C-alpha cells in the first residue's frame, strides 16, 4: 500500500490509505493450496485491502465512486479513461460498495477456461471455496498490482459479483488500452 501511496503522489494525487489491524486470516493449508495452484495456471497474489483512504485530509471509504474522485481524468495505464463516465450508472449500487479491509489472495488472471463465457457459465469453472470479487475489489487489486509491478492485469474483462441498478452483473477490465 505504501507503494500505491507513492505512486499516487508521483501522479499528483494527494491520498493515503488507512491500514486494517488484522492477521492474514488464512490457514496453512489454504496458503499451501494457493501456492500449488500456480503450477496449474492459477497464480495468485497477496493483496492487503485498506480500511479507508484519506483524500486531502478527509477519510472516506474505498469505493469506485471515491476512486473516481481520486483519479479524476488521470489514467496510469495509458491513454483513454480509467473509469467510463456513464450518466445511467450514477444510480448503480456498485459505485458505493465499500472495499472490505483485510488480506485476500485473488488470482492474477481471469480464471482459466472462463474467457468469453457469460456470468452464469463462468460459475462452472470457479473452484469450490472461491468467490467472485466485487467490482471495487477487482479495481483495487488491479490498481495495487500495477502500482507495485508496473504490469497490467485484466487485459480482458472479468465478471464480478456486483450489479448495475438494473440487476446486470458488472465486468471490470480492458486495462491493456
Coordinates of C-alpha atoms in Angstrom, one line a residue:
X1 CA 0.0 0.0 0.0
X2 CA 3.0 2.3 0.6
X3 CA 4.0 1.8 -3.0
X4 CA 0.4 2.8 -4.0
X5 CA 0.6 6.0 -1.9
X6 CA 4.0 6.9 -3.5
X7 CA 2.7 6.1 -7.0
X8 CA -0.4 8.3 -6.4
X9 CA 1.9 11.1 -5.1
X10 CA 4.0 10.8 -8.2
X11 CA 0.8 11.2 -10.2
X12 CA 0.0 14.4 -8.2
X13 CA -2.8 12.6 -6.3
X14 CA -3.0 13.5 -2.6
X15 CA -4.2 10.3 -0.9
X16 CA -3.1 8.0 1.9
X17 CA -4.6 4.7 3.0
X18 CA -5.6 3.5 6.4
X19 CA -4.2 0.0 7.2
X20 CA -6.5 -2.5 8.9
X21 CA -5.4 -4.1 12.1
X22 CA -5.7 -7.7 11.0
X23 CA -3.8 -11.0 10.6
X24 CA -3.6 -12.8 7.3
X25 CA -6.7 -14.8 8.1
X26 CA -5.9 -18.0 6.1
X27 CA -4.8 -21.4 7.3
X28 CA -1.5 -23.0 6.4
X29 CA -3.5 -25.5 4.3
X30 CA -5.1 -22.7 2.3
X31 CA -1.8 -21.0 1.8
X32 CA -0.3 -24.2 0.6
X33 CA -3.2 -24.7 -1.8
X34 CA -2.8 -21.2 -3.2
X35 CA 0.9 -21.9 -3.8
X36 CA 0.3 -25.3 -5.5
X37 CA -2.3 -23.7 -7.8
X38 CA 0.4 -21.6 -9.5
X39 CA 1.6 -24.8 -11.2
X40 CA -1.9 -25.2 -12.7
X41 CA -2.0 -21.7 -14.2
X42 CA -3.9 -20.2 -11.3
X43 CA -1.2 -17.8 -10.0
X44 CA -2.4 -15.7 -7.1
X45 CA -1.2 -12.5 -5.4
X46 CA -1.3 -11.3 -1.8
X47 CA -3.4 -8.2 -1.5
X48 CA -3.9 -6.0 1.5
X49 CA -7.1 -4.1 1.2
X50 CA -7.2 -1.0 3.4
X51 CA -9.9 0.3 5.7
X52 CA -10.2 3.7 4.1
X53 CA -8.5 6.4 2.1
X54 CA -7.7 9.9 3.2
X55 CA -8.2 12.4 0.4
X56 CA -6.9 15.9 1.1
X57 CA -7.3 15.2 4.9
X58 CA -10.8 13.7 4.7
X59 CA -11.3 10.0 5.5
X60 CA -13.5 8.2 3.0
X61 CA -14.4 4.5 2.3
X62 CA -12.8 3.0 -0.7
X63 CA -15.5 2.7 -3.3
X64 CA -15.5 3.1 -7.0
X65 CA -17.2 6.5 -6.7
X66 CA -14.4 7.6 -4.4
X67 CA -11.7 6.2 -6.6
X68 CA -13.2 8.1 -9.5
X69 CA -12.9 11.2 -7.3
X70 CA -9.2 10.4 -6.5
X71 CA -8.1 9.6 -10.1
X72 CA -10.3 12.1 -11.9
X73 CA -9.3 12.1 -15.5
X74 CA -5.9 10.6 -15.0
X75 CA -5.1 7.1 -16.2
X76 CA -1.9 5.4 -15.0
X77 CA -2.5 2.6 -17.5
X78 CA -2.1 4.8 -20.6
X79 CA -4.5 6.6 -22.9
X80 CA -8.2 6.7 -22.5
X81 CA -10.4 6.8 -19.5
X82 CA -9.7 4.7 -16.4
X83 CA -13.4 4.9 -15.4
X84 CA -16.1 5.4 -18.0
X85 CA -18.5 8.2 -17.2
X86 CA -22.0 6.9 -17.9
X87 CA -24.9 9.0 -16.7
X88 CA -27.1 5.9 -16.3
X89 CA -24.5 4.3 -14.0
X90 CA -24.9 7.1 -11.3
X91 CA -27.8 5.2 -9.7
X92 CA -25.9 1.8 -9.6
X93 CA -25.2 0.4 -6.1
X94 CA -21.8 -1.0 -7.1
X95 CA -20.4 2.5 -7.2
X96 CA -20.8 3.0 -3.5
X97 CA -19.9 -0.6 -2.4
X98 CA -17.1 -0.3 0.1
X99 CA -13.9 -2.4 0.0
X100 CA -13.8 -4.9 2.8
X101 CA -10.5 -4.5 4.6
X102 CA -8.1 -7.3 5.1
X103 CA -5.9 -9.8 3.2
X104 CA -7.0 -11.5 0.0
X105 CA -5.4 -14.0 -2.5
X106 CA -7.2 -13.3 -5.8
X107 CA -6.0 -14.9 -9.0
X108 CA -3.8 -12.7 -11.2
X109 CA -5.6 -13.6 -14.3
X110 CA -9.1 -14.4 -15.3
X111 CA -9.9 -18.0 -14.3
X112 CA -8.6 -20.4 -17.0
X113 CA -11.2 -21.6 -19.4
X114 CA -13.6 -18.9 -18.5
X115 CA -12.8 -16.2 -21.1
X116 CA -15.7 -15.5 -23.4
X117 CA -18.2 -17.1 -21.0
X118 CA -21.2 -15.4 -19.6
X119 CA -21.6 -14.8 -15.9
X120 CA -23.6 -18.0 -15.3
X121 CA -21.4 -20.1 -17.5
X122 CA -18.3 -19.0 -15.6
X123 CA -19.7 -20.4 -12.4
X124 CA -18.9 -23.9 -13.7
X125 CA -15.1 -23.2 -13.7
X126 CA -14.9 -21.4 -10.4
X127 CA -13.4 -23.8 -7.8
X128 CA -15.1 -24.8 -4.6
X129 CA -14.4 -22.2 -1.9
X130 CA -13.7 -19.4 -4.4
X131 CA -16.0 -16.5 -4.9
X132 CA -16.2 -13.7 -7.4
X133 CA -14.7 -10.4 -6.4
X134 CA -16.9 -7.3 -6.1
X135 CA -16.2 -4.6 -8.7
X136 CA -14.4 -2.4 -6.1
X137 CA -12.2 -5.4 -5.1
X138 CA -11.3 -6.1 -8.8
X139 CA -10.4 -2.4 -9.4
X140 CA -8.4 -2.1 -6.2
X141 CA -6.5 -5.3 -6.7
X142 CA -5.7 -4.3 -10.3
X143 CA -4.6 -0.7 -9.4
X144 CA -2.4 -2.0 -6.5
X145 CA -0.8 -4.7 -8.6
X146 CA 0.0 -2.1 -11.3
X147 CA 1.4 0.4 -8.8
X148 CA 3.7 -2.3 -7.3
X149 CA 4.8 -4.1 -10.5
X150 CA 4.1 -1.8 -13.5
X151 CA 2.3 -4.8 -15.1
X152 CA -1.3 -4.6 -16.2
X153 CA -3.8 -7.2 -15.1
X154 CA -7.2 -7.9 -16.8
X155 CA -6.5 -7.0 -20.4
X156 CA -9.8 -8.6 -21.0
X157 CA -12.9 -8.3 -18.8
X158 CA -13.6 -10.3 -15.6
X159 CA -17.1 -10.7 -14.3
X160 CA -17.7 -9.5 -10.7
X161 CA -20.4 -10.2 -8.1
X162 CA -21.5 -6.6 -8.2
X163 CA -24.6 -5.5 -10.1
X164 CA -25.9 -2.5 -12.0
X165 CA -29.1 -0.8 -10.9
X166 CA -30.9 -2.9 -13.5
X167 CA -29.5 -6.2 -11.9
X168 CA -27.0 -6.9 -14.7
X169 CA -23.6 -8.0 -13.4
X170 CA -20.6 -5.7 -13.7
X171 CA -17.5 -6.6 -15.8
X172 CA -14.1 -4.9 -14.9
X173 CA -11.1 -4.8 -17.1
X174 CA -9.8 -3.9 -20.5
X175 CA -6.7 -2.4 -18.9
X176 CA -4.5 -3.0 -21.9
X177 CA -5.6 0.1 -23.7

